[in-house]
Short mmCIF file of C-alpha atoms and ligand atoms in Angstrom, two decimals:
data_model
loop_
_atom_site.label_atom_id
_atom_site.label_comp_id
_atom_site.label_asym_id
_atom_site.label_seq_id
_atom_site.Cartn_x
_atom_site.Cartn_y
_atom_site.Cartn_z
CA MET A 193 -0.25 0.09 0.13
CA THR A 194 1.49 3.51 -0.68
CA SER A 195 2.24 6.13 1.60
CA PHE A 196 1.69 8.61 -0.95
CA ASP A 197 5.24 10.43 -0.27
CA GLN A 198 6.21 10.56 -3.80
CA TYR A 199 3.70 12.10 -6.69
CA PHE A 200 1.67 10.00 -8.59
CA LEU A 201 -1.25 10.36 -10.64
CA MET A 202 -4.11 8.88 -8.47
CA ASN A 203 -7.61 6.81 -9.43
CA SER A 204 -10.51 6.93 -6.96
CA GLU A 205 -9.33 3.82 -5.47
CA GLU A 206 -6.01 5.49 -4.60
CA VAL A 207 -7.85 8.82 -3.79
CA LYS A 208 -9.68 6.81 -0.96
CA GLU A 209 -7.03 5.29 0.72
CA TYR A 210 -5.44 8.59 0.35
CA VAL A 211 -8.46 9.92 2.26
CA LYS A 212 -8.32 7.38 4.56
CA LYS A 213 -4.66 8.34 5.27
CA LYS A 214 -4.65 11.94 5.74
CA VAL A 215 -8.13 13.38 6.02
CA SER A 216 -8.59 13.83 10.13
CA PHE A 217 -12.21 13.30 10.30
CA MET A 218 -11.91 10.13 7.84
CA LEU A 219 -9.10 8.65 9.00
CA GLU A 220 -9.45 4.99 8.94
CA SER A 221 -13.14 5.10 7.78
CA ARG A 222 -14.20 1.89 5.91
CA HIS A 223 -17.20 3.13 3.34
CA LEU A 224 -16.20 5.32 1.44
CA GLU A 225 -16.83 5.90 -1.81
CA ALA A 226 -14.78 8.34 -4.32
CA ASN A 227 -15.80 9.71 -8.14
CA GLU A 228 -13.85 11.85 -9.88
CA ILE A 229 -16.06 14.74 -10.79
CA GLY A 230 -13.93 17.36 -12.45
CA ASP A 231 -15.16 19.29 -15.76
CA GLY A 232 -12.91 21.67 -15.97
CA ASN A 233 -9.89 21.94 -17.94
CA LEU A 234 -7.04 21.15 -15.99
CA ASN A 235 -7.57 19.28 -12.77
CA TYR A 236 -8.93 16.25 -11.26
CA VAL A 237 -11.58 16.53 -8.95
CA PHE A 238 -12.58 13.88 -6.49
CA ARG A 239 -15.63 13.87 -4.19
CA VAL A 240 -14.97 11.22 -1.63
CA ILE A 241 -17.85 10.82 0.82
CA ASN A 242 -18.10 8.45 3.74
CA GLN A 243 -21.61 6.59 3.26
CA GLU A 244 -21.97 5.67 6.78
CA THR A 245 -21.58 9.21 8.71
CA GLY A 246 -22.46 11.70 5.50
CA LYS A 247 -19.77 13.24 6.04
CA SER A 248 -17.54 14.26 2.53
CA VAL A 249 -14.17 16.06 1.47
CA ILE A 250 -13.13 17.35 -1.91
CA ILE A 251 -9.42 16.23 -3.04
CA LYS A 252 -7.97 18.22 -6.24
CA GLN A 253 -4.95 17.13 -8.28
CA ALA A 254 -2.78 18.79 -10.65
CA GLY A 255 -1.77 16.54 -13.65
CA PRO A 256 1.47 17.47 -14.71
CA THR A 257 -0.60 18.51 -18.21
CA ALA A 258 -3.74 19.55 -18.58
CA ARG A 259 -6.61 16.65 -18.75
CA PHE A 260 -8.67 18.22 -21.39
CA ASN A 261 -5.08 18.77 -24.22
CA ASP A 262 -2.40 17.11 -23.32
CA ASP A 263 0.08 19.52 -24.99
CA PHE A 264 -0.38 21.95 -22.29
CA LYS A 265 2.32 21.43 -19.78
CA LEU A 266 1.46 22.55 -16.56
CA SER A 267 3.43 22.80 -13.41
CA THR A 268 1.42 21.12 -11.03
CA ASP A 269 2.36 23.80 -8.81
CA ARG A 270 -0.92 25.20 -9.44
CA ILE A 271 -2.48 23.33 -6.48
CA ARG A 272 -0.38 25.26 -4.31
CA ILE A 273 -1.27 28.27 -5.86
CA GLU A 274 -5.34 27.47 -5.68
CA SER A 275 -4.44 26.50 -1.83
CA LYS A 276 -3.06 29.65 -0.70
CA ALA A 277 -4.76 32.07 -3.18
CA LEU A 278 -8.22 30.57 -1.25
CA GLN A 279 -6.36 30.51 2.21
CA ILE A 280 -5.94 34.17 1.95
CA GLU A 281 -9.84 35.38 0.12
CA GLY A 282 -10.85 33.46 2.81
CA LEU A 283 -9.34 35.78 5.49
CA TYR A 284 -10.99 38.56 3.97
CA THR A 285 -14.02 36.78 2.78
CA PRO A 286 -15.11 33.44 4.26
CA ASN A 287 -18.33 32.87 3.21
CA PHE A 288 -17.64 33.27 -0.55
CA VAL A 289 -14.81 30.44 -0.49
CA PRO A 290 -14.62 26.64 0.20
CA GLU A 291 -12.20 25.86 2.90
CA ILE A 292 -8.99 24.51 2.75
CA TYR A 293 -8.61 21.41 4.92
CA PHE A 294 -4.80 21.47 4.32
CA TYR A 295 -1.81 21.06 0.68
CA ASP A 296 0.24 18.41 0.11
CA ASP A 297 3.13 19.34 -1.83
CA VAL A 298 4.40 16.11 -2.33
CA MET A 299 0.64 14.57 -4.09
CA SER A 300 0.42 18.52 -5.53
CA CYS A 301 -3.57 17.77 -3.99
CA CYS A 302 -5.65 19.68 -1.52
CA ALA A 303 -8.40 18.43 0.58
CA MET A 304 -10.98 20.81 0.33
CA GLU A 305 -14.84 21.64 1.75
CA ASP A 306 -17.37 19.26 -0.06
CA LEU A 307 -19.77 22.08 -2.42
CA SER A 308 -21.95 19.25 -3.96
CA ASP A 309 -25.37 20.88 -2.95
CA PHE A 310 -24.67 24.35 -5.24
CA THR A 311 -24.59 24.62 -8.98
CA ILE A 312 -21.99 25.97 -10.99
CA MET A 313 -23.35 28.98 -12.43
CA ARG A 314 -22.51 28.79 -16.27
CA THR A 315 -24.74 25.47 -16.15
CA ALA A 316 -27.40 28.00 -14.37
CA LEU A 317 -27.23 31.26 -16.32
CA ILE A 318 -27.67 28.47 -19.19
CA LYS A 319 -30.56 27.29 -18.07
CA ASN A 320 -31.63 31.01 -17.51
CA LYS A 321 -32.24 30.73 -14.11
CA THR A 322 -31.58 34.29 -12.12
CA PHE A 323 -30.06 34.72 -8.66
CA PRO A 324 -31.03 38.65 -7.22
CA LEU A 325 -28.26 37.96 -4.33
CA PHE A 326 -24.93 37.30 -6.97
CA ALA A 327 -24.12 41.31 -7.92
CA ASP A 328 -24.07 41.85 -3.64
CA HIS A 329 -21.96 38.42 -3.41
CA ILE A 330 -19.65 39.16 -5.97
CA SER A 331 -19.25 43.20 -5.45
CA THR A 332 -17.69 41.98 -2.10
CA PHE A 333 -15.75 39.71 -3.30
CA MET A 334 -14.17 41.55 -5.73
CA ALA A 335 -13.92 44.67 -4.05
CA GLU A 336 -12.06 43.20 -0.49
CA SER A 337 -9.50 40.10 -2.37
CA LEU A 338 -8.54 42.63 -5.00
CA LEU A 339 -7.99 46.02 -2.34
CA ARG A 340 -6.58 44.77 0.49
CA SER A 341 -4.33 42.59 -1.39
CA SER A 342 -2.96 45.43 -2.91
CA ASP A 343 -0.43 48.25 -1.98
CA VAL A 344 -3.39 50.22 -1.29
CA VAL A 345 -4.10 48.57 2.66
CA LEU A 346 -1.06 45.90 2.47
CA ASN A 347 1.96 46.85 3.40
CA HIS A 348 4.56 47.78 0.68
CA LYS A 349 7.04 44.52 2.17
CA GLU A 350 4.48 42.63 3.15
CA LYS A 351 2.81 42.95 -0.35
CA LYS A 352 6.15 42.24 -2.11
CA PHE A 353 6.20 39.16 -0.50
CA ARG A 354 3.33 37.69 -1.59
CA VAL A 355 3.61 39.08 -5.49
CA GLY A 356 7.14 36.50 -5.45
CA GLU A 357 4.90 33.72 -3.32
CA PHE A 358 2.12 33.89 -6.49
CA ILE A 359 4.80 33.79 -9.17
CA ASN A 360 2.68 31.61 -11.50
CA PRO A 361 4.74 31.55 -14.78
CA GLU A 362 2.83 28.70 -16.74
CA LEU A 363 -0.75 29.92 -16.12
CA CYS A 364 0.03 33.05 -17.06
CA GLU A 365 1.08 31.87 -20.28
CA VAL A 366 -1.46 29.97 -21.13
CA SER A 367 -3.67 33.25 -20.62
CA GLU A 368 -1.14 35.51 -21.95
CA ASP A 369 -1.62 33.35 -25.24
CA LEU A 370 -5.35 31.97 -25.30
CA VAL A 371 -6.50 35.98 -24.16
CA PHE A 372 -4.11 38.37 -25.51
CA THR A 373 -2.47 37.08 -28.29
CA GLU A 374 -4.09 34.30 -30.05
CA PRO A 375 -7.54 35.63 -30.57
CA TYR A 376 -5.86 38.48 -32.21
CA PHE A 377 -3.10 36.31 -34.93
CA ASN A 378 -3.81 32.76 -34.42
CA SER A 379 -0.26 32.30 -33.93
CA PHE A 380 -0.85 28.46 -32.96
CA ASN A 381 -3.01 27.73 -35.57
CA ARG A 382 -5.45 26.82 -32.44
CA ASN A 383 -8.59 28.88 -32.87
CA GLU A 384 -12.02 27.84 -34.05
CA VAL A 385 -14.02 29.96 -36.46
CA MET A 386 -17.69 29.06 -37.67
CA GLU A 387 -17.03 29.00 -41.04
CA GLU A 388 -19.86 31.94 -41.82
CA ASN A 389 -17.67 34.06 -39.61
CA HIS A 390 -14.24 33.81 -40.48
CA SER A 391 -14.70 36.81 -42.83
CA PHE A 392 -15.83 38.85 -39.84
CA VAL A 393 -13.08 37.58 -37.78
CA ASN A 394 -10.28 38.32 -40.26
CA GLU A 395 -11.70 41.60 -40.65
CA HIS A 396 -12.90 42.32 -36.83
CA LEU A 397 -9.74 41.06 -35.23
CA TYR A 398 -7.12 39.60 -37.36
CA LYS A 399 -6.23 42.81 -39.29
CA ASN A 400 -7.32 45.10 -37.29
CA GLU A 401 -4.64 47.92 -36.41
CA THR A 402 -6.32 50.22 -34.41
CA LEU A 403 -7.82 47.33 -32.01
CA HIS A 404 -4.25 45.86 -31.38
CA PHE A 405 -2.62 48.81 -30.42
CA GLU A 406 -5.10 48.70 -27.65
CA VAL A 407 -5.05 45.13 -26.92
CA ALA A 408 -0.99 45.43 -26.98
CA LYS A 409 -1.37 47.90 -23.93
CA LEU A 410 -4.11 45.67 -22.37
CA LYS A 411 -1.17 42.52 -22.50
CA TYR A 412 1.63 44.94 -21.69
CA LEU A 413 -0.70 45.62 -18.38
CA PHE A 414 -1.39 42.17 -17.53
CA LEU A 415 2.38 41.87 -18.14
CA THR A 416 3.82 44.17 -16.03
CA LYS A 417 0.83 45.66 -13.47
CA ALA A 418 1.75 43.72 -10.22
CA GLU A 419 -1.46 45.41 -8.26
CA THR A 420 -3.33 42.59 -6.64
CA LEU A 421 -3.42 39.43 -6.13
CA LEU A 422 -6.14 38.12 -8.57
CA HIS A 423 -8.02 34.99 -8.97
CA GLY A 424 -6.93 35.19 -12.41
CA ASP A 425 -9.60 33.28 -14.28
CA LEU A 426 -13.12 34.52 -12.58
CA HIS A 427 -15.70 32.86 -14.80
CA THR A 428 -18.87 31.65 -14.56
CA GLY A 429 -17.49 29.04 -14.87
CA SER A 430 -15.34 29.58 -11.46
CA ILE A 431 -18.27 30.13 -9.33
CA PHE A 432 -20.41 27.96 -7.58
CA ILE A 433 -24.22 29.42 -6.83
CA LYS A 434 -27.10 28.37 -5.47
CA GLU A 435 -30.20 30.65 -4.16
CA ASN A 436 -28.54 32.84 -1.61
CA GLU A 437 -25.22 31.51 -1.53
CA THR A 438 -22.20 31.82 -3.86
CA LYS A 439 -19.48 30.54 -3.88
CA ILE A 440 -15.61 31.22 -5.40
CA ILE A 441 -13.95 28.45 -6.48
CA ASP A 442 -10.60 27.41 -9.07
CA PRO A 443 -8.36 30.36 -8.74
CA GLU A 444 -5.71 27.87 -9.98
CA PHE A 445 -4.43 31.35 -11.82
CA ALA A 446 -3.87 33.49 -9.35
CA PHE A 447 -1.58 35.78 -9.75
CA TYR A 448 -0.56 39.62 -9.15
CA GLY A 449 -2.03 41.58 -11.97
CA PRO A 450 -4.12 44.06 -12.53
CA MET A 451 -7.18 44.14 -10.11
CA GLY A 452 -9.23 45.16 -14.27
CA TYR A 453 -8.50 41.42 -15.24
CA ASP A 454 -11.18 39.93 -12.64
CA VAL A 455 -14.44 42.46 -12.90
CA GLY A 456 -13.63 42.41 -17.02
CA ASN A 457 -14.20 38.34 -16.74
CA VAL A 458 -16.92 38.61 -14.34
CA VAL A 459 -18.38 41.20 -16.74
CA ALA A 460 -17.98 39.78 -19.90
CA ASN A 461 -19.12 35.94 -18.42
CA LEU A 462 -22.20 38.36 -17.45
CA VAL A 463 -22.67 39.07 -21.54
CA PHE A 464 -22.13 35.41 -22.70
CA ALA A 465 -25.35 34.99 -20.37
CA TRP A 466 -26.97 37.75 -21.60
CA MET A 467 -26.14 36.42 -25.21
CA ASN A 468 -27.92 33.20 -24.24
CA GLY A 469 -30.97 34.89 -23.68
CA GLU A 470 -30.93 37.09 -27.00
CA ALA A 471 -30.99 34.36 -28.53
CA LYS A 472 -32.98 32.67 -26.85
CA ASP A 473 -35.74 35.64 -27.35
CA ASN A 474 -36.03 35.84 -23.11
CA GLU A 475 -36.30 39.36 -22.59
CA SER A 476 -37.23 38.67 -18.59
CA PHE A 477 -33.66 37.04 -18.53
CA LYS A 478 -31.44 39.60 -20.37
CA LEU A 479 -33.01 42.28 -17.85
CA TRP A 480 -31.70 40.78 -14.90
CA VAL A 481 -28.71 40.37 -16.62
CA GLU A 482 -28.41 43.83 -17.46
CA GLU A 483 -29.28 44.69 -13.87
CA THR A 484 -26.82 42.18 -12.56
CA ILE A 485 -24.01 44.16 -14.76
CA ILE A 486 -24.71 47.20 -13.20
CA ARG A 487 -24.84 46.75 -10.07
CA THR A 488 -21.92 44.59 -10.05
CA ILE A 489 -20.26 47.25 -10.98
CA ASP A 490 -21.64 50.02 -9.01
CA LEU A 491 -21.90 47.99 -5.86
CA PHE A 492 -18.05 46.93 -6.60
CA LYS A 493 -17.38 51.19 -6.91
CA GLU A 494 -19.05 51.62 -3.39
CA LYS A 495 -17.69 48.89 -1.77
CA PHE A 496 -13.87 49.72 -2.87
CA THR A 497 -14.38 53.29 -2.13
CA SER A 498 -15.92 52.24 1.73
CA ILE A 499 -12.32 49.42 2.41
CA TRP A 500 -10.38 52.20 1.04
CA ASN A 501 -11.46 55.07 3.46
CA GLN A 502 -11.80 52.54 6.34
CA SER A 503 -8.32 50.53 5.94
CA ALA A 504 -6.00 51.77 3.44
CA ALA A 505 -2.38 52.35 4.68
CA GLU A 506 -0.71 54.06 1.70
CA ARG A 507 0.31 57.79 2.80
CA PHE A 508 -1.73 59.17 -0.30
CA ALA A 509 -4.55 57.10 0.34
CA GLN A 510 -6.04 60.25 1.47
CA ASN A 511 -5.98 61.70 -1.77
CA GLN A 512 -9.05 62.38 -3.13
CA ALA A 513 -8.61 62.92 -6.32
CA PHE A 514 -6.28 60.05 -6.22
CA GLN A 515 -8.43 58.01 -5.16
CA GLN A 516 -10.86 58.75 -7.58
CA HIS A 517 -8.10 58.12 -10.48
CA TYR A 518 -7.65 54.84 -9.02
CA LEU A 519 -10.80 53.68 -9.52
CA SER A 520 -11.68 54.94 -12.53
CA THR A 521 -8.24 53.74 -13.87
CA VAL A 522 -9.85 50.13 -12.98
CA ILE A 523 -13.03 50.39 -14.28
CA SER A 524 -11.70 51.66 -17.42
CA GLU A 525 -8.97 48.78 -17.88
CA SER A 526 -11.83 46.31 -16.77
CA ALA A 527 -14.10 46.88 -20.03
CA GLY A 528 -10.68 46.43 -21.97
CA MET A 529 -10.37 43.20 -20.49
CA ALA A 530 -13.53 42.48 -20.66
CA GLY A 531 -13.96 42.77 -24.24
CA LEU A 532 -10.42 40.15 -24.54
CA GLU A 533 -12.02 37.52 -22.98
CA MET A 534 -15.01 38.12 -24.98
CA ASN A 535 -13.20 37.81 -27.63
CA ARG A 536 -11.05 35.06 -26.65
CA ARG A 537 -13.63 32.26 -26.08
CA ILE A 538 -15.88 33.23 -29.44
CA VAL A 539 -12.39 32.23 -31.25
CA GLY A 540 -10.14 30.91 -29.41
CA LEU A 541 -9.65 27.24 -27.98
CA ALA A 542 -11.62 27.56 -24.70
CA LYS A 543 -14.90 28.49 -25.74
CA VAL A 544 -18.19 28.87 -23.32
CA LYS A 545 -20.99 26.93 -23.45
CA ASP A 546 -23.64 29.24 -23.67
CA ILE A 547 -23.05 30.66 -27.24
CA THR A 548 -21.87 26.86 -28.24
CA SER A 549 -25.28 25.57 -26.70
CA LEU A 550 -26.92 27.66 -29.23
CA GLU A 551 -28.29 26.58 -32.47
CA LYS A 552 -26.32 27.52 -35.61
CA GLU A 553 -28.33 30.30 -36.66
CA LYS A 554 -28.31 32.01 -33.71
CA ARG A 555 -25.00 31.51 -32.70
CA ILE A 556 -23.44 33.19 -36.29
CA GLN A 557 -25.44 36.45 -34.97
CA VAL A 558 -24.47 36.54 -31.28
CA GLU A 559 -20.58 35.55 -31.92
CA ARG A 560 -20.90 38.97 -34.12
CA LEU A 561 -22.25 41.31 -31.45
CA CYS A 562 -19.69 39.51 -29.37
CA ILE A 563 -16.95 40.74 -31.22
CA VAL A 564 -18.46 44.45 -31.51
CA THR A 565 -19.58 44.74 -28.19
CA ALA A 566 -16.15 43.23 -27.05
CA ASN A 567 -13.99 45.86 -29.40
CA ARG A 568 -16.43 48.36 -28.33
CA PHE A 569 -15.37 47.78 -24.75
CA ILE A 570 -11.68 47.62 -25.48
CA LEU A 571 -11.37 50.61 -27.85
CA GLN A 572 -13.62 52.98 -25.88
CA ARG A 573 -12.52 51.84 -22.33
CA GLU A 574 -11.41 55.38 -21.09
CA GLN A 575 -15.42 56.48 -21.30
CA ILE A 576 -17.08 52.93 -19.23
CA GLN A 577 -17.05 54.73 -16.10
CA ASN A 578 -20.19 52.84 -14.30
CA GLY A 579 -22.30 49.66 -14.91
CA ASN A 580 -24.16 51.27 -17.05
CA ASP A 581 -21.51 52.68 -19.46
CA PHE A 582 -21.57 48.46 -20.24
CA VAL A 583 -25.06 47.89 -20.73
CA GLN A 584 -25.42 50.53 -22.80
CA VAL A 585 -22.42 49.55 -25.24
CA LEU A 586 -24.11 46.21 -25.38
CA LYS A 587 -27.55 47.35 -26.23
CA GLU A 588 -26.36 50.16 -29.07
CA VAL A 589 -24.32 47.18 -30.64
CA LYS A 590 -27.67 45.53 -30.15
CA GLU A 591 -29.46 48.04 -32.12
CA THR A 592 -26.91 48.76 -34.78
CA LEU A 593 -26.29 44.68 -35.68
CA ILE A 594 -29.72 42.82 -35.69
C1 SR1 B 800 -5.67 25.45 -21.11
S1 SR1 B 800 -6.72 25.94 -20.06
C2 SR1 B 800 -8.20 26.94 -21.22
C3 SR1 B 800 -8.51 28.13 -20.25
O1 SR1 B 800 -9.45 26.92 -18.96
C4 SR1 B 800 -8.80 27.31 -18.10
O2 SR1 B 800 -10.66 27.95 -18.03
C5 SR1 B 800 -8.87 28.97 -18.30
O3 SR1 B 800 -10.10 29.92 -18.81
C6 SR1 B 800 -7.62 29.28 -19.37
O4 SR1 B 800 -7.51 29.59 -20.13
MG1 MG B 801 -10.67 26.26 -13.80
#
């Protein structure tokens, strides 16, 4: 029987043995059942339940490559990054992340709270379900986690130490390629574009020099602006939800980067939900998404300002003009990053079901809508300063294109 003192990729039976040995509230349990339930692109996720007591635990293990494509060789260190990021986020917003029981650096896995009674938010949104508390929850999570890990609140030396802890070169490279470069050049020939949209993509993305200039600026922000500890992949597939609760999972892409990357990802993925409602002529769902985008941004701004006023340690934080400049930059960078996330999910290899599950004619249309909206988010980001500005762009593009 293995003592788990050397790394290997576990199967369900081995995970049961692992849990018996390592998880304090499952020690030597005899009636365990383990199932692999992961549906993400990268890791293996096992749910282990003791059928006698009903107690359960999630074991998440990283393999040496992405599970959906062996071409992506990725350091298993990503589980350390994820565990550590969840623990830090748990200090600021314990209600919005799963509890991490422990991280095992030999097996490159972690044990965490089982959230099986939640649903992945994207799955629920595709059924056009609505969540009235989401804007409140996600704005709290983002304002707390993004501001409290930044130089505004953290001691500057402590922040530099954290930047070092979260150096995440391989996962950052995935985003640099998939989000920032490939949608505009198809550099590795991995883009997947619907045939009917080839010339549209060519004109609006591949041959658009004006756009390339702005994307280049945003890419260099991502590469160089070590502003705060990001979740790094904050889409609706990284959110577990139920009526009254929201849990943010999967921060394996966490690193010190620009705040707007996380905020922009949330907006972009809400826009995908809106597009799904648009394709299904579901006006009430679209209205809920619009309100949710507006409230997410506006509540984020309110909460950000309040945390800043109460907790900022930086000497210049009391300068009102600086505070306004800082927040305004975060929002316009969020708009730019939202546009990038939208374009890459339409033309890149990592797509979203909100769009791919649509029937063909509708999909062709909403993909174009996404690209034009995304480009306006990128090109006009300086003018986007509140929630309504995002929704206005969306509505204007819809009016001109359909
Ligand atoms: C190689 S991983 C592809 C995508 O899945 C993850 O969830 C990230 O969004 C990444 O870009
Ligand atoms: Mg993920």
